[in-house]
Coordinates of C-alpha atoms and ligand atoms in Angstrom, one line a residue:
M278 CA 0.0 0.0 0.0
N279 CA 1.3 3.4 -1.0
K280 CA 1.5 5.3 2.3
Q281 CA 1.7 8.6 0.6
A282 CA -1.8 8.0 -0.8
Y283 CA -3.3 8.4 2.7
Y284 CA -4.1 11.3 5.0
G285 CA -4.3 9.5 8.3
E286 CA -6.9 6.8 7.6
F287 CA -8.4 8.7 4.7
G288 CA -7.7 8.8 0.9
G289 CA -6.3 5.8 -0.8
Q290 CA -7.1 4.3 -4.2
Y291 CA -10.3 2.4 -4.1
V292 CA -10.6 1.7 -7.9
S293 CA -10.6 -1.3 -10.2
E294 CA -7.3 -3.1 -10.7
S295 CA -7.2 -1.8 -14.3
L296 CA -6.9 1.8 -13.1
M297 CA -4.1 1.3 -10.7
N298 CA -1.4 1.6 -13.4
T299 CA -3.0 4.6 -14.9
L300 CA -3.1 6.4 -11.5
A301 CA 0.6 5.5 -11.0
E302 CA 1.4 7.1 -14.4
V303 CA -0.6 10.2 -13.6
D304 CA 1.3 10.5 -10.2
A305 CA 4.7 10.0 -11.8
A306 CA 3.9 12.6 -14.5
F307 CA 2.6 15.1 -12.0
E308 CA 5.6 14.8 -9.7
E309 CA 7.9 15.3 -12.6
A310 CA 5.9 18.3 -13.9
I311 CA 5.6 20.2 -10.7
H312 CA 9.4 20.0 -10.3
D313 CA 10.0 21.2 -13.8
P314 CA 10.5 25.0 -14.1
K315 CA 9.3 24.9 -17.7
F316 CA 6.0 23.4 -16.7
L317 CA 5.5 25.8 -13.8
E318 CA 6.3 28.7 -16.1
E319 CA 3.7 27.6 -18.6
Y320 CA 1.1 27.1 -15.8
H321 CA 1.7 30.5 -14.4
Y322 CA 1.7 32.1 -17.8
Y323 CA -1.8 30.9 -18.4
L324 CA -2.9 31.8 -14.9
R325 CA -1.7 35.3 -15.5
Q326 CA -2.6 36.0 -19.2
Y327 CA -5.7 33.8 -19.5
V328 CA -7.3 33.4 -16.1
G329 CA -6.4 37.0 -15.0
R330 CA -4.3 36.2 -11.8
E331 CA -3.3 37.4 -9.4
T332 CA -6.7 38.0 -7.9
P333 CA -7.0 40.9 -5.4
L334 CA -7.2 40.5 -1.6
Y335 CA -9.9 43.1 -1.1
F336 CA -10.4 44.8 2.3
A337 CA -14.2 44.9 2.6
E338 CA -14.7 48.2 4.3
R339 CA -18.4 48.4 4.9
I340 CA -18.9 44.8 6.3
S341 CA -15.7 45.2 8.4
A342 CA -17.1 48.3 9.9
K343 CA -20.5 46.7 10.5
Y344 CA -19.1 43.5 12.1
G345 CA -16.2 45.0 14.0
T346 CA -13.2 43.1 12.7
K347 CA -11.1 43.3 9.5
I348 CA -12.6 41.2 6.7
Y349 CA -10.6 40.6 3.6
L350 CA -12.0 38.8 0.5
K351 CA -9.8 36.7 -1.7
R352 CA -11.5 37.5 -5.1
E353 CA -11.6 34.2 -6.9
D354 CA -14.8 35.4 -8.4
L355 CA -12.7 37.6 -10.7
N356 CA -11.1 34.7 -12.5
H357 CA -12.0 33.9 -16.1
T358 CA -15.2 31.8 -16.1
G359 CA -16.1 33.2 -12.7
A360 CA -14.7 30.9 -10.1
H361 CA -11.6 29.1 -8.7
K362 CA -12.2 25.9 -10.7
I363 CA -10.2 27.1 -13.8
N364 CA -7.0 27.2 -11.7
N365 CA -7.1 23.4 -11.3
V366 CA -8.4 22.8 -14.9
I367 CA -5.5 24.7 -16.5
G368 CA -3.0 22.6 -14.4
Q369 CA -4.6 19.3 -15.1
I370 CA -5.0 19.9 -18.9
L371 CA -1.4 21.1 -19.2
L372 CA -0.4 17.8 -17.4
A373 CA -2.6 15.8 -19.8
K374 CA -0.9 17.4 -22.8
R375 CA 2.5 16.7 -21.4
M376 CA 1.5 13.1 -21.0
G377 CA 0.6 13.0 -24.7
K378 CA -3.2 12.6 -24.2
T379 CA -5.5 14.1 -26.8
K380 CA -8.9 13.7 -25.0
V381 CA -10.2 14.8 -21.7
I382 CA -13.3 13.7 -19.8
A383 CA -14.9 15.3 -16.7
E384 CA -17.9 14.9 -14.4
T385 CA -20.1 17.8 -13.5
G386 CA -23.0 18.4 -11.2
A387 CA -24.0 22.1 -11.4
G388 CA -22.0 22.4 -14.6
Q389 CA -19.3 24.7 -13.3
H390 CA -16.5 22.2 -13.5
G391 CA -17.9 21.0 -16.9
V392 CA -17.7 24.6 -18.2
A393 CA -14.2 25.1 -16.8
T394 CA -13.0 21.9 -18.4
A395 CA -14.7 22.6 -21.8
T396 CA -13.0 26.1 -21.6
G397 CA -9.5 24.5 -21.0
A398 CA -10.2 21.9 -23.7
A399 CA -11.0 24.6 -26.3
L400 CA -7.9 26.6 -25.3
F401 CA -5.6 23.6 -25.6
N402 CA -7.3 21.8 -28.5
M403 CA -8.4 18.7 -26.7
E404 CA -11.5 16.6 -27.4
C405 CA -13.8 17.0 -24.4
T406 CA -16.6 14.8 -23.0
V407 CA -18.5 15.8 -19.9
Y408 CA -20.6 13.3 -17.9
M409 CA -23.7 14.9 -16.3
G410 CA -26.7 13.4 -14.6
K411 CA -30.0 13.6 -16.6
E412 CA -31.6 15.5 -13.7
D413 CA -28.7 18.1 -13.6
I414 CA -28.9 18.5 -17.4
Q415 CA -32.5 19.7 -17.0
R416 CA -31.7 21.9 -14.0
Q417 CA -28.6 23.5 -15.5
A418 CA -29.6 24.2 -19.1
L419 CA -27.5 27.4 -19.4
N420 CA -24.2 25.6 -18.5
V421 CA -25.0 22.7 -20.8
M422 CA -25.4 25.3 -23.6
R423 CA -22.0 26.9 -22.6
M424 CA -20.3 23.5 -22.7
E425 CA -21.7 22.8 -26.2
M426 CA -20.7 26.2 -27.5
L427 CA -17.2 25.5 -26.3
G428 CA -17.2 22.3 -28.3
A429 CA -17.6 19.7 -25.6
K430 CA -19.9 16.7 -25.8
V431 CA -22.3 16.4 -22.8
V432 CA -23.3 12.9 -22.0
S433 CA -26.5 12.3 -20.1
V434 CA -26.1 9.8 -17.3
E435 CA -29.2 7.9 -16.4
S436 CA -28.6 5.7 -13.4
G437 CA -29.1 6.0 -9.6
S438 CA -30.3 9.4 -8.7
N439 CA -29.3 10.9 -12.2
T440 CA -27.0 13.4 -10.5
L441 CA -23.3 14.2 -9.8
K442 CA -22.6 11.0 -7.8
D443 CA -23.8 8.9 -10.8
A444 CA -22.0 11.0 -13.4
T445 CA -18.7 10.6 -11.4
N446 CA -19.2 6.8 -11.4
E447 CA -19.8 6.8 -15.1
A448 CA -16.7 9.0 -15.8
I449 CA -14.5 6.7 -13.7
R450 CA -15.9 3.6 -15.6
T451 CA -15.3 5.3 -19.0
W452 CA -11.7 6.3 -18.0
A453 CA -10.9 2.7 -17.1
K454 CA -11.6 1.7 -20.7
T455 CA -10.0 4.8 -22.5
A456 CA -7.0 5.8 -20.4
E457 CA -4.6 5.3 -23.2
D458 CA -5.5 8.5 -24.9
T459 CA -7.7 10.1 -22.3
F460 CA -7.1 12.1 -19.1
Y461 CA -9.7 12.4 -16.4
V462 CA -10.0 16.0 -15.1
I463 CA -11.5 15.8 -11.6
G464 CA -13.1 19.0 -10.4
S465 CA -12.5 19.0 -6.6
A466 CA -10.0 17.7 -4.0
V467 CA -11.6 14.3 -4.1
G468 CA -11.2 11.0 -5.9
P469 CA -8.4 8.4 -5.8
Y470 CA -4.8 9.4 -5.0
P471 CA -3.0 11.4 -6.6
Y472 CA -6.1 13.6 -7.4
P473 CA -6.5 15.2 -3.9
K474 CA -2.8 16.1 -4.0
M475 CA -2.9 17.5 -7.5
V476 CA -6.0 19.5 -7.0
K477 CA -4.5 21.0 -3.8
E478 CA -1.3 21.9 -5.6
F479 CA -3.1 23.6 -8.5
Q480 CA -5.4 25.5 -6.1
A481 CA -2.7 26.4 -3.6
V482 CA -2.0 29.5 -5.7
I483 CA -5.0 31.0 -3.8
S484 CA -3.2 30.9 -0.4
R485 CA 0.2 31.6 -1.8
E486 CA -1.0 34.9 -3.1
A487 CA -3.3 35.6 -0.1
R488 CA -0.6 35.1 2.5
R489 CA 1.8 37.5 0.8
Q490 CA -1.0 40.0 0.1
H491 CA -2.2 39.9 3.8
M492 CA 1.4 40.3 4.9
E493 CA 1.8 43.4 2.7
A494 CA -1.4 44.9 4.1
E495 CA -1.1 44.0 7.8
G496 CA 2.5 42.9 8.4
R497 CA 1.4 39.5 9.8
N498 CA -0.7 36.4 9.2
P499 CA -4.5 36.7 9.4
D500 CA -6.1 35.3 12.6
V501 CA -8.8 33.4 10.7
V502 CA -9.0 31.9 7.2
M503 CA -12.3 30.7 5.9
A504 CA -13.8 29.0 2.8
C505 CA -16.8 27.0 1.8
V506 CA -16.5 23.2 1.4
G507 CA -18.2 21.2 -1.3
G508 CA -15.7 18.6 -2.3
G509 CA -13.1 20.9 -0.8
S510 CA -11.0 22.4 -3.6
N511 CA -11.3 26.1 -3.0
S512 CA -10.9 25.5 0.8
I513 CA -7.8 23.3 0.5
G514 CA -6.3 25.9 -1.8
M515 CA -7.2 28.7 0.6
F516 CA -5.8 26.6 3.6
A517 CA -2.7 25.2 1.9
D518 CA 0.0 27.8 2.9
F519 CA -1.5 28.4 6.3
I520 CA -1.7 24.8 7.5
D521 CA 1.9 25.1 8.9
Q522 CA 1.2 28.5 10.5
P523 CA -0.3 27.4 13.8
E524 CA -1.6 30.8 14.9
V525 CA -4.0 30.9 11.9
E526 CA -7.4 29.4 12.6
L527 CA -8.8 27.4 9.6
I528 CA -12.5 27.1 9.2
G529 CA -14.4 25.2 6.5
V530 CA -18.1 25.9 5.9
E531 CA -20.4 23.2 4.7
A532 CA -24.0 23.5 3.6
A533 CA -26.6 22.7 6.2
G534 CA -29.4 23.0 3.6
K535 CA -32.7 23.2 5.3
G536 CA -31.1 22.4 8.6
I537 CA -28.9 19.5 9.8
E538 CA -31.8 18.2 11.8
T539 CA -34.1 17.9 8.8
G540 CA -31.8 15.4 7.0
E541 CA -31.9 17.6 4.0
H542 CA -28.3 18.9 4.0
A543 CA -24.8 18.4 2.5
S544 CA -22.8 18.4 5.6
A545 CA -20.5 15.3 5.4
M546 CA -18.4 16.5 8.3
A547 CA -21.3 17.1 10.7
L548 CA -23.1 13.9 10.2
G549 CA -21.1 11.7 7.8
K550 CA -19.3 8.5 8.7
P551 CA -16.1 7.2 7.1
G552 CA -16.9 5.3 3.9
V553 CA -15.7 4.7 0.4
L554 CA -16.9 6.7 -2.7
H555 CA -15.4 7.7 -6.0
G556 CA -12.1 5.9 -5.3
M557 CA -11.4 7.4 -1.9
K558 CA -12.1 6.8 1.8
S559 CA -13.5 9.9 3.5
Y560 CA -16.5 11.2 5.5
L561 CA -19.7 10.5 3.5
L562 CA -23.4 11.0 4.0
Q563 CA -24.7 7.4 4.2
D564 CA -27.6 5.5 5.7
E565 CA -27.3 2.8 8.3
D566 CA -26.6 0.2 5.6
G567 CA -23.8 2.3 4.2
N568 CA -25.7 3.5 1.1
V569 CA -24.6 6.9 0.0
Q570 CA -27.4 9.5 0.6
L571 CA -28.4 12.4 -1.5
A572 CA -27.1 15.8 -0.4
H573 CA -29.3 18.9 -0.3
S574 CA -28.2 22.5 -0.6
I575 CA -29.7 25.5 -2.4
S576 CA -26.2 25.8 -3.9
A577 CA -25.6 23.2 -6.5
G578 CA -21.8 23.4 -6.0
L579 CA -22.0 22.3 -2.4
D580 CA -24.4 19.5 -3.1
Y581 CA -21.9 16.6 -2.8
P582 CA -22.3 13.7 -0.3
G583 CA -18.6 13.5 0.5
V584 CA -15.6 15.6 1.2
G585 CA -11.9 15.5 0.2
P586 CA -9.8 13.1 2.3
E587 CA -7.3 15.8 3.5
H588 CA -10.2 17.7 5.0
A589 CA -11.3 14.6 6.8
Y590 CA -7.8 14.4 8.2
L591 CA -7.6 18.1 9.1
R592 CA -10.8 17.7 11.0
D593 CA -9.8 14.6 12.9
S594 CA -6.4 16.0 13.8
G595 CA -8.0 19.2 15.0
R596 CA -6.0 21.5 12.7
A597 CA -9.1 22.8 10.9
K598 CA -12.7 23.2 12.2
Y599 CA -15.8 22.5 10.1
V600 CA -19.2 24.2 10.5
A601 CA -22.4 24.4 8.5
V602 CA -24.8 27.2 7.6
T603 CA -28.3 26.8 6.3
D604 CA -29.8 27.9 2.9
T605 CA -31.5 30.8 4.6
E606 CA -28.3 32.0 6.4
A607 CA -26.4 31.8 3.2
M608 CA -29.0 33.8 1.2
D609 CA -29.1 36.5 3.9
A610 CA -25.4 36.8 3.7
L611 CA -25.5 36.9 -0.1
M612 CA -27.9 39.8 -0.1
E613 CA -25.9 41.6 2.6
L614 CA -22.6 41.3 0.7
T615 CA -24.3 42.4 -2.5
Q616 CA -25.8 45.5 -0.9
L617 CA -22.9 46.6 1.4
E618 CA -20.0 45.9 -1.0
G619 CA -21.5 45.7 -4.5
I620 CA -20.3 42.1 -4.9
I621 CA -22.8 39.4 -5.9
P622 CA -21.2 36.2 -4.7
A623 CA -21.9 32.6 -5.8
I624 CA -24.3 31.0 -3.4
E625 CA -21.5 28.6 -2.5
S626 CA -19.3 31.5 -1.4
A627 CA -22.2 33.1 0.5
H628 CA -22.0 30.1 2.9
A629 CA -18.5 31.2 3.9
M630 CA -19.6 34.8 4.2
A631 CA -22.5 33.8 6.5
Y632 CA -20.2 32.1 8.9
A633 CA -17.7 34.9 8.6
F634 CA -20.3 37.3 9.9
Q635 CA -21.0 35.0 12.9
K636 CA -17.3 34.5 13.6
A637 CA -16.6 38.3 13.4
K638 CA -18.7 38.8 16.5
E639 CA -16.2 37.1 18.6
M640 CA -13.2 38.9 17.1
T641 CA -11.7 42.3 17.9
P642 CA -11.3 45.4 15.6
E643 CA -7.5 44.7 15.4
Q644 CA -7.9 41.1 14.3
S645 CA -8.4 40.0 10.7
M646 CA -10.0 37.3 8.7
V647 CA -9.5 36.2 5.1
V648 CA -12.6 34.7 3.4
C649 CA -12.3 32.9 0.0
L650 CA -14.9 34.3 -2.4
S651 CA -14.8 31.2 -4.6
G652 CA -17.1 32.5 -7.3
R653 CA -19.4 35.1 -8.6
G654 CA -23.2 34.9 -8.5
D655 CA -24.2 35.6 -12.1
K656 CA -24.9 31.9 -12.6
D657 CA -27.2 31.9 -9.6
V658 CA -29.5 34.8 -10.5
N659 CA -32.5 32.5 -11.4
T660 CA -32.1 30.5 -8.1
I661 CA -31.9 33.8 -6.2
S662 CA -34.9 35.2 -7.9
D663 CA -37.0 32.0 -7.1
Y664 CA -35.8 32.1 -3.5
L665 CA -36.7 35.8 -3.1
A666 CA -40.1 35.1 -4.7
G667 CA -40.6 32.5 -2.0
K668 CA -40.6 29.6 -4.4
G669 CA -39.1 26.3 -3.4
Y670 CA -36.9 27.2 -0.5
L671 CA -39.2 28.3 2.2
N672 CA -38.0 27.1 5.6
Ligands
PLP134 C1 -17.8 24.2 -7.4 C2 -17.8 25.4 -6.5 C3 -17.6 25.3 -5.1 C4 -17.5 24.0 -4.4 O1 -16.4 23.2 -4.8 P1 -15.1 23.0 -3.9 O2 -14.3 21.9 -4.6 O3 -15.5 22.6 -2.5 O4 -14.4 24.3 -3.9 C5 -17.6 26.4 -4.4 N1 -17.7 27.6 -5.0 C6 -17.9 27.8 -6.3 C7 -18.1 29.1 -6.9 C8 -18.0 26.6 -7.1 O5 -18.2 26.8 -8.4

């Protein structure tokens, strides 16, 4: 057993025998690439010239004044395609090219990772197929249209619950048959090793920039660093360079949906138990027989029944703390950020904001907090409008 593949008891490679070699090849290629200055130069070239990095660390004046502590926002919403996901996609597709692959596949739930992958595939001239649950295809018509415009083929997955969990299973199955010319671009810090490690490395640019930017602004580390947690990619990227800075408190915010007690939530950390899904061992929402349960959140991007294995480890080791906020709390925070700062956040990111406002109440005016604003809210305007009209998400 490859010890490196584990974070404490979590992680690993729970895949069919036929994929073990493929994963070993990906790992070897990745380790070589990230120690090759030419690869890093290319990766950072595209982050700068195409994605638009670095993103600002914005001091949010009005919410800071209102909540009585310094609140800085890491503006991942300003990236090309509107969220952090493109950081990881650029890295993985450059790796795929380096390995001589000509095709990429991806899974998507809300469609955000599908759009980011289709974008990278267009940029680097790769054939792209995106697996998406039938249910999600209907719910996310706009993102399906975007992917098709970008030249990707969207495959409807009709099994199980017809959502992300099933699309991911299908993508893994397809990869096992096509790995010779195909690279699987995973969209969060999940999946079999080495994916959680790769995704963390490609998202770590968030904390690398933020730590330096905060140092320039305040001359020290922030007291608190916070991010929302779906599978855990923007949060692990936001935590990465702070993990070995013990004075910095790390907080991950999951979706409590309609409330943890209702059973309709997406909080794998609050109520999940260790189990195996999508090639990894981690905390998962499951019933008493170990069947994976459907997650619920008003935000499609947090609607995942598991969490990345490094987060499971950070939680058990006590280095990071995980909390959950409800749909209603997130939507209140979304409107507040919109009206006090003129920034419409993604509903995912609004979960981190909601807990930031709660946390600020126990902090002093001299202390400071960095919140990862993982994406912008343009994609969510229909959901927000239905919510405000009282349709669908009354608590
Ligand atoms: C996908 C998404 C998330 C959740 O995914 P993580 O892997 O947990 O980061 C959060 N915010 C936005 C804007 C997203 O698109």
